[in-house]
Structures are given as structure tokens and as C-alpha cells.
Tab-separated table of C-alpha atoms in Angstrom:
chain	number	residue	atom	x	y	z
A	1269	MET	CA	138.517	103.015	92.504
A	1270	SER	CA	135.654	105.296	92.111
A	1271	ILE	CA	133.453	106.512	95.054
A	1272	LYS	CA	130.274	105.193	95.338
A	1273	THR	CA	127.683	108.211	95.120
A	1274	GLY	CA	124.024	108.486	95.103
A	1275	ARG	CA	121.380	107.513	98.017
A	1276	PRO	CA	121.954	105.144	100.692
A	1277	LYS	CA	120.309	101.825	100.540
A	1278	SER	CA	117.203	102.015	102.373
A	1279	ASP	CA	116.453	99.564	105.051
A	1280	MET	CA	113.012	99.034	104.255
A	1281	PRO	CA	112.907	99.189	100.387
A	1282	LYS	CA	109.992	100.228	98.473
A	1283	ASP	CA	110.310	98.220	95.629
A	1284	THR	CA	106.438	97.079	95.049
A	1285	MET	CA	104.544	99.069	92.681
A	1286	LEU	CA	100.415	99.388	92.864
A	1287	ARG	CA	98.577	100.591	90.197
A	1288	VAL	CA	94.934	101.726	91.114
A	1289	ARG	CA	92.211	103.317	89.351
A	1290	LEU	CA	90.212	106.067	90.802
A	1291	ASP	CA	87.180	107.954	89.666
A	1292	GLN	CA	87.724	111.999	89.760
A	1293	GLU	CA	85.922	111.981	93.212
A	1294	TYR	CA	88.830	109.972	94.773
A	1295	LYS	CA	91.400	111.518	92.936
A	1296	VAL	CA	90.653	114.969	93.716
A	1297	LYS	CA	90.095	113.863	97.654
A	1298	LEU	CA	93.550	112.150	97.367
A	1299	ASP	CA	95.409	115.246	95.970
A	1300	LYS	CA	93.755	117.609	98.995
A	1301	CYS	CA	94.888	115.097	101.590
A	1302	ALA	CA	98.402	115.124	100.199
A	1303	GLU	CA	98.575	118.995	100.007
A	1304	LYS	CA	96.935	119.761	102.945
A	1305	LEU	CA	99.337	117.188	105.107
A	1306	GLY	CA	102.134	118.129	102.768
A	1307	ILE	CA	103.081	114.519	101.805
A	1308	SER	CA	103.039	112.561	99.035
A	1309	LYS	CA	100.040	110.394	97.542
A	1310	SER	CA	101.809	107.184	98.103
A	1311	ASP	CA	102.197	108.190	102.043
A	1312	VAL	CA	98.345	109.030	101.695
A	1313	VAL	CA	97.628	105.717	100.589
A	1314	ARG	CA	99.978	103.976	102.810
A	1315	TRP	CA	98.417	106.225	106.203
A	1316	GLY	CA	95.166	104.939	104.542
A	1317	ILE	CA	96.209	100.916	104.586
A	1318	ASP	CA	97.443	101.383	108.009
A	1319	LEU	CA	94.089	102.849	109.251
A	1320	VAL	CA	91.998	99.774	107.761
A	1321	TYR	CA	94.656	97.336	108.859
A	1322	GLY	CA	94.275	98.526	112.345
A	1323	LYS	CA	90.416	98.171	111.981
A	1324	ALA	CA	90.491	94.640	110.987
A	1325	GLU	CA	92.870	93.429	113.401
A	1326	LYS	CA	90.303	94.055	116.083
């Protein structure tokens, strides 16, 4: 028997990929946000979605 190695399964797997077209201005903004906050660009996008979703639900 072999022992399984690798990362444990996530409770919330991120298995959907989204491709977005950005102009240079938005790319720079996204890069700066990720760098300043010390998070990934994907996390910046998720935070943005959460912010807009919160406003849309009001």
C-alpha cells in the first residue's frame, strides 16, 4: 500500500476558472492591490465580487 501525499482536499474547492479581459489601467490597479495587500490577484477579484454583491443585496 502506498501512502497518499499532497495537499488535503479543500472544503470549498476552487474548480471554476474565469477569464477576464482588462485594459492596462485595470491590470495595473489589480497588480498594485494584490501587492499592497499581500494577496493573490484572484483574492483581490473575490474581495471585489463580495463588495459588489453586498451592495447589490441591499
